[in-house]
Amino acid sequence: MNPGTAPRSVVIGCGGYLPAKVVANRDLESSMETSDDWIVERTGIRQRYIAADGELTSDLAIAASRAALADAGIDASEVDLVVVATTTPDQTFPATATRVQAGLGMVAGIAFDVQAVCSGFVYAMAIADNFLRVGQARTALVIGAETFSRLLDWSDRGSAVLFGDGAGAVLLRAEADPRDGQGRPRGILSTHLHADGRFNEALHTDGGPSSTPGRVGVVKMNGREVFRHAVEKLSSVVEEALAANALAPSQVDWLVPHQANRRIIDGMARKLGLPPERVVVTVDRHANTSAASIPLALWEATRERRFARGDVVLLEAIGGGLTWGACVIRW
Ligand code: UT7
């Protein structure tokens, strides 16, 4: 890197992994009072992937990471920072990131987890970006991985139908003053993170190591309240992100939103004036995979070669905490 030139974090590879088992909405009709029609109409979800017994968050994360390393064409030994965003770690400690690190055969570097529920990946990207910008790491593996199905109360139709399992991974590399073909700075342009712990009750688990030793708890959600916060807070963080980069909504090429509900995604796209083909949507097939949803969507979009060099890609998410955030990348 040239001394005096602030590095930027450039995406050099994307990967993903989905468990083999697919559960369609209709498969849920026999075990709870719900219907394919209700789920599709209210959420856009048609199916979700569920991890096999014994298949752990780290297994999903390692598979996604291998795909990202192959995409970037680099070896795991080049990675010096592993950040795993997850709400469903293999163990309460140590961090799932250290299992991923060991699983990839790495013997050095920094590894830790980030807990910001569905905003976890955006938080993890921001943290990794800061590490790279200050020079504390050069190549970061940023993962969102969840076996969220293990936190569900399958007797609660209001939440159980919404979530699924999966993992996505992105490799970031610090590059000195990276530019696109038109000379514009590329890589992560900015990240914007927020939290407001007053809204803990809106979306939480009813247990954890400190409050209910021996029992992790299950998801409790006030769907309507979270929906209302999502519309308001995602709009405001997107406005903040665009203003920080002096971008008009019309200059956003791609929206890669957290995949919780099709209605929330469509609302954001309308607000930005983005046509549906410029919004990456996976919620219909993946359901809500919490921290994994955005990297899985990035994996899908990059496999389909949808992004061109220089495109502005906007990530946004909201989740338990409440936490929310956005990340602007010039591809
Ligand atoms: O990733 C973290 C962020 N999470 C979110 O963004 C989730 C945000 N919230 C949502 O996506 C929506 O609020 C839900 C999809 C969870 C619910 O949709 P809604 O349009 O807000 O429905 P509602 O909660 O107002 O429920 C409407 C009705 C209720 O019946 P009554 O009280 O009107 O008789 C529910 O009991 O739908 C009923 N219902 C169901 N019916 C069939 C709730 N869940 C189901 C279900 N199947 N699975």
PDB file of N, CA, C and O and ligand atoms in Angstrom, residues 33-34 38 42-43 118 157-158 161-162 203 221 223-224 226-227 258 260-261 263-264 288 318, ligand 1:
ATOM      1  N   GLU A  33     -51.426 -24.359  12.539  1.00  0.00           N
ATOM      2  CA  GLU A  33     -52.553 -23.772  11.818  1.00  0.00           C
ATOM      3  C   GLU A  33     -52.053 -22.608  10.954  1.00  0.00           C
ATOM      4  O   GLU A  33     -51.999 -21.456  11.404  1.00  0.00           O
ATOM      5  N   THR A  34     -51.635 -22.951   9.763  1.00  0.00           N
ATOM      6  CA  THR A  34     -51.165 -21.935   8.831  1.00  0.00           C
ATOM      7  C   THR A  34     -51.487 -22.414   7.421  1.00  0.00           C
ATOM      8  O   THR A  34     -52.016 -23.513   7.239  1.00  0.00           O
ATOM      9  N   TRP A  38     -51.473 -17.831   3.236  1.00  0.00           N
ATOM     10  CA  TRP A  38     -51.216 -16.792   4.243  1.00  0.00           C
ATOM     11  C   TRP A  38     -49.746 -16.410   4.216  1.00  0.00           C
ATOM     12  O   TRP A  38     -49.386 -15.236   4.185  1.00  0.00           O
ATOM     13  N   ARG A  42     -48.517 -12.668   3.124  1.00  0.00           N
ATOM     14  CA  ARG A  42     -48.010 -11.756   4.162  1.00  0.00           C
ATOM     15  C   ARG A  42     -46.502 -11.564   4.124  1.00  0.00           C
ATOM     16  O   ARG A  42     -45.982 -10.598   4.691  1.00  0.00           O
ATOM     17  N   THR A  43     -45.759 -12.545   3.552  1.00  0.00           N
ATOM     18  CA  THR A  43     -44.294 -12.478   3.665  1.00  0.00           C
ATOM     19  C   THR A  43     -43.550 -12.675   2.342  1.00  0.00           C
ATOM     20  O   THR A  43     -42.375 -12.332   2.247  1.00  0.00           O
ATOM     21  N   CYS A 118     -30.378  -9.997  12.990  1.00  0.00           N
ATOM     22  CA  CYS A 118     -30.534  -9.884  11.526  1.00  0.00           C
ATOM     23  C   CYS A 118     -29.686  -8.763  10.923  1.00  0.00           C
ATOM     24  O   CYS A 118     -29.463  -8.740   9.716  1.00  0.00           O
ATOM     25  N   ARG A 157     -46.962 -20.037  15.384  1.00  0.00           N
ATOM     26  CA  ARG A 157     -47.043 -19.846  13.926  1.00  0.00           C
ATOM     27  C   ARG A 157     -46.649 -18.428  13.506  1.00  0.00           C
ATOM     28  O   ARG A 157     -46.282 -18.191  12.360  1.00  0.00           O
ATOM     29  N   GLY A 158     -46.742 -17.486  14.443  1.00  0.00           N
ATOM     30  CA  GLY A 158     -46.407 -16.093  14.124  1.00  0.00           C
ATOM     31  C   GLY A 158     -44.915 -15.887  13.834  1.00  0.00           C
ATOM     32  O   GLY A 158     -44.533 -14.908  13.194  1.00  0.00           O
ATOM     33  N   VAL A 161     -42.848 -19.786  10.946  1.00  0.00           N
ATOM     34  CA  VAL A 161     -42.916 -19.909   9.480  1.00  0.00           C
ATOM     35  C   VAL A 161     -41.937 -18.964   8.767  1.00  0.00           C
ATOM     36  O   VAL A 161     -41.749 -19.081   7.549  1.00  0.00           O
ATOM     37  N   LEU A 162     -41.337 -18.047   9.531  1.00  0.00           N
ATOM     38  CA  LEU A 162     -40.598 -16.959   8.878  1.00  0.00           C
ATOM     39  C   LEU A 162     -39.126 -17.243   8.613  1.00  0.00           C
ATOM     40  O   LEU A 162     -38.511 -16.588   7.781  1.00  0.00           O
ATOM     41  N   LEU A 203     -38.385  -8.155  19.732  1.00  0.00           N
ATOM     42  CA  LEU A 203     -37.813  -9.334  19.066  1.00  0.00           C
ATOM     43  C   LEU A 203     -36.652  -9.822  19.924  1.00  0.00           C
ATOM     44  O   LEU A 203     -35.634  -9.145  20.038  1.00  0.00           O
ATOM     45  N   MET A 221     -41.540 -12.688  19.055  1.00  0.00           N
ATOM     46  CA  MET A 221     -41.558 -11.493  18.197  1.00  0.00           C
ATOM     47  C   MET A 221     -42.932 -10.858  18.161  1.00  0.00           C
ATOM     48  O   MET A 221     -43.940 -11.560  18.031  1.00  0.00           O
ATOM     49  N   GLY A 223     -44.560  -9.131  15.635  1.00  0.00           N
ATOM     50  CA  GLY A 223     -44.357  -8.918  14.202  1.00  0.00           C
ATOM     51  C   GLY A 223     -44.780  -7.547  13.721  1.00  0.00           C
ATOM     52  O   GLY A 223     -44.054  -6.886  12.975  1.00  0.00           O
ATOM     53  N   ARG A 224     -45.954  -7.116  14.182  1.00  0.00           N
ATOM     54  CA  ARG A 224     -46.462  -5.816  13.706  1.00  0.00           C
ATOM     55  C   ARG A 224     -45.555  -4.670  14.141  1.00  0.00           C
ATOM     56  O   ARG A 224     -45.299  -3.731  13.381  1.00  0.00           O
ATOM     57  N   VAL A 226     -42.307  -4.879  14.882  1.00  0.00           N
ATOM     58  CA  VAL A 226     -41.027  -4.929  14.154  1.00  0.00           C
ATOM     59  C   VAL A 226     -41.231  -4.409  12.729  1.00  0.00           C
ATOM     60  O   VAL A 226     -40.388  -3.676  12.199  1.00  0.00           O
ATOM     61  N   PHE A 227     -42.345  -4.754  12.133  1.00  0.00           N
ATOM     62  CA  PHE A 227     -42.656  -4.288  10.775  1.00  0.00           C
ATOM     63  C   PHE A 227     -42.653  -2.756  10.737  1.00  0.00           C
ATOM     64  O   PHE A 227     -42.038  -2.137   9.860  1.00  0.00           O
ATOM     65  N   HIS A 258     -31.863  -7.009   3.741  1.00  0.00           N
ATOM     66  CA  HIS A 258     -32.124  -8.167   4.593  1.00  0.00           C
ATOM     67  C   HIS A 258     -33.460  -8.772   4.157  1.00  0.00           C
ATOM     68  O   HIS A 258     -34.407  -8.055   3.857  1.00  0.00           O
ATOM     69  N   ALA A 260     -36.457 -10.395   5.123  1.00  0.00           N
ATOM     70  CA  ALA A 260     -37.383 -10.798   6.184  1.00  0.00           C
ATOM     71  C   ALA A 260     -38.797 -10.908   5.648  1.00  0.00           C
ATOM     72  O   ALA A 260     -39.522 -11.836   5.997  1.00  0.00           O
ATOM     73  N   ASN A 261     -39.165  -9.937   4.827  1.00  0.00           N
ATOM     74  CA  ASN A 261     -40.549  -9.885   4.361  1.00  0.00           C
ATOM     75  C   ASN A 261     -40.582  -9.157   3.018  1.00  0.00           C
ATOM     76  O   ASN A 261     -40.071  -8.048   2.899  1.00  0.00           O
ATOM     77  N   ARG A 263     -42.881  -7.648   1.606  1.00  0.00           N
ATOM     78  CA  ARG A 263     -43.585  -6.356   1.630  1.00  0.00           C
ATOM     79  C   ARG A 263     -42.639  -5.230   2.081  1.00  0.00           C
ATOM     80  O   ARG A 263     -42.709  -4.117   1.577  1.00  0.00           O
ATOM     81  N   ILE A 264     -41.755  -5.542   3.040  1.00  0.00           N
ATOM     82  CA  ILE A 264     -40.789  -4.523   3.493  1.00  0.00           C
ATOM     83  C   ILE A 264     -39.791  -4.227   2.360  1.00  0.00           C
ATOM     84  O   ILE A 264     -39.456  -3.072   2.091  1.00  0.00           O
ATOM     85  N   ASN A 288     -36.255 -16.030   6.090  1.00  0.00           N
ATOM     86  CA  ASN A 288     -35.382 -15.112   6.815  1.00  0.00           C
ATOM     87  C   ASN A 288     -34.269 -15.933   7.481  1.00  0.00           C
ATOM     88  O   ASN A 288     -34.524 -16.666   8.429  1.00  0.00           O
ATOM     89  N   ILE A 318     -32.374  -4.744   9.436  1.00  0.00           N
ATOM     90  CA  ILE A 318     -32.830  -4.443  10.798  1.00  0.00           C
ATOM     91  C   ILE A 318     -33.072  -5.762  11.507  1.00  0.00           C
ATOM     92  O   ILE A 318     -33.445  -6.748  10.865  1.00  0.00           O
TER      93      ILE A 318
HETATM   94  O1  UT7 B   1     -35.609 -10.243  10.615  1.00  0.00           O
HETATM   95  C1  UT7 B   1     -35.984  -9.437  11.690  1.00  0.00           C
HETATM   96  C2  UT7 B   1     -36.989  -8.551  11.274  1.00  0.00           C
HETATM   97  N1  UT7 B   1     -38.280  -9.183  11.311  1.00  0.00           N
HETATM   98  C3  UT7 B   1     -39.221  -8.695  10.535  1.00  0.00           C
HETATM   99  O2  UT7 B   1     -38.944  -7.817   9.749  1.00  0.00           O
HETATM  100  C4  UT7 B   1     -40.622  -9.216  10.675  1.00  0.00           C
HETATM  101  C5  UT7 B   1     -41.560  -8.055  10.521  1.00  0.00           C
HETATM  102  N2  UT7 B   1     -42.966  -8.435  10.625  1.00  0.00           N
HETATM  103  C6  UT7 B   1     -43.590  -9.140   9.633  1.00  0.00           C
HETATM  104  O3  UT7 B   1     -42.971  -9.523   8.671  1.00  0.00           O
HETATM  105  C7  UT7 B   1     -45.077  -9.322   9.759  1.00  0.00           C
HETATM  106  O4  UT7 B   1     -45.567  -8.553  10.823  1.00  0.00           O
HETATM  107  C8  UT7 B   1     -45.484 -10.789   9.948  1.00  0.00           C
HETATM  108  C9  UT7 B   1     -45.249 -11.560   8.681  1.00  0.00           C
HETATM  109  C10 UT7 B   1     -44.720 -11.412  11.106  1.00  0.00           C
HETATM  110  C11 UT7 B   1     -46.976 -10.871  10.260  1.00  0.00           C
HETATM  111  O5  UT7 B   1     -47.719 -10.222   9.228  1.00  0.00           O
HETATM  112  P1  UT7 B   1     -48.878  -9.198   9.625  1.00  0.00           P
HETATM  113  O6  UT7 B   1     -49.503  -8.780   8.370  1.00  0.00           O
HETATM  114  O7  UT7 B   1     -48.243  -8.142  10.492  1.00  0.00           O
HETATM  115  O8  UT7 B   1     -49.876 -10.133  10.420  1.00  0.00           O
HETATM  116  P2  UT7 B   1     -50.377  -9.978  11.922  1.00  0.00           P
HETATM  117  O9  UT7 B   1     -49.288 -10.286  12.889  1.00  0.00           O
HETATM  118  O10 UT7 B   1     -51.074  -8.667  12.050  1.00  0.00           O
HETATM  119  O11 UT7 B   1     -51.435 -11.148  11.971  1.00  0.00           O
HETATM  120  C12 UT7 B   1     -52.612 -11.137  11.181  1.00  0.00           C
HETATM  121  C13 UT7 B   1     -53.390 -12.405  11.473  1.00  0.00           C
HETATM  122  C14 UT7 B   1     -53.550 -12.670  12.960  1.00  0.00           C
HETATM  123  O12 UT7 B   1     -54.841 -13.193  13.157  1.00  0.00           O
HETATM  124  P3  UT7 B   1     -56.025 -12.245  13.751  1.00  0.00           P
HETATM  125  O13 UT7 B   1     -55.499 -11.805  15.070  1.00  0.00           O
HETATM  126  O14 UT7 B   1     -56.160 -11.143  12.758  1.00  0.00           O
HETATM  127  O15 UT7 B   1     -57.176 -13.190  13.810  1.00  0.00           O
HETATM  128  C15 UT7 B   1     -52.547 -13.739  13.242  1.00  0.00           C
HETATM  129  O16 UT7 B   1     -52.902 -14.562  14.333  1.00  0.00           O
HETATM  130  O17 UT7 B   1     -52.697 -13.539  10.938  1.00  0.00           O
HETATM  131  C16 UT7 B   1     -52.552 -14.533  11.951  1.00  0.00           C
HETATM  132  N3  UT7 B   1     -51.333 -15.284  11.742  1.00  0.00           N
HETATM  133  C17 UT7 B   1     -51.255 -16.358  10.931  1.00  0.00           C
HETATM  134  N4  UT7 B   1     -52.157 -16.989  10.181  1.00  0.00           N
HETATM  135  C18 UT7 B   1     -51.757 -18.027   9.471  1.00  0.00           C
HETATM  136  C19 UT7 B   1     -50.098 -15.042  12.244  1.00  0.00           C
HETATM  137  N5  UT7 B   1     -49.222 -15.941  11.785  1.00  0.00           N
HETATM  138  C20 UT7 B   1     -49.911 -16.766  10.965  1.00  0.00           C
HETATM  139  C21 UT7 B   1     -49.546 -17.874  10.179  1.00  0.00           C
HETATM  140  N6  UT7 B   1     -50.502 -18.479   9.447  1.00  0.00           N
HETATM  141  N7  UT7 B   1     -48.292 -18.356  10.150  1.00  0.00           N
END
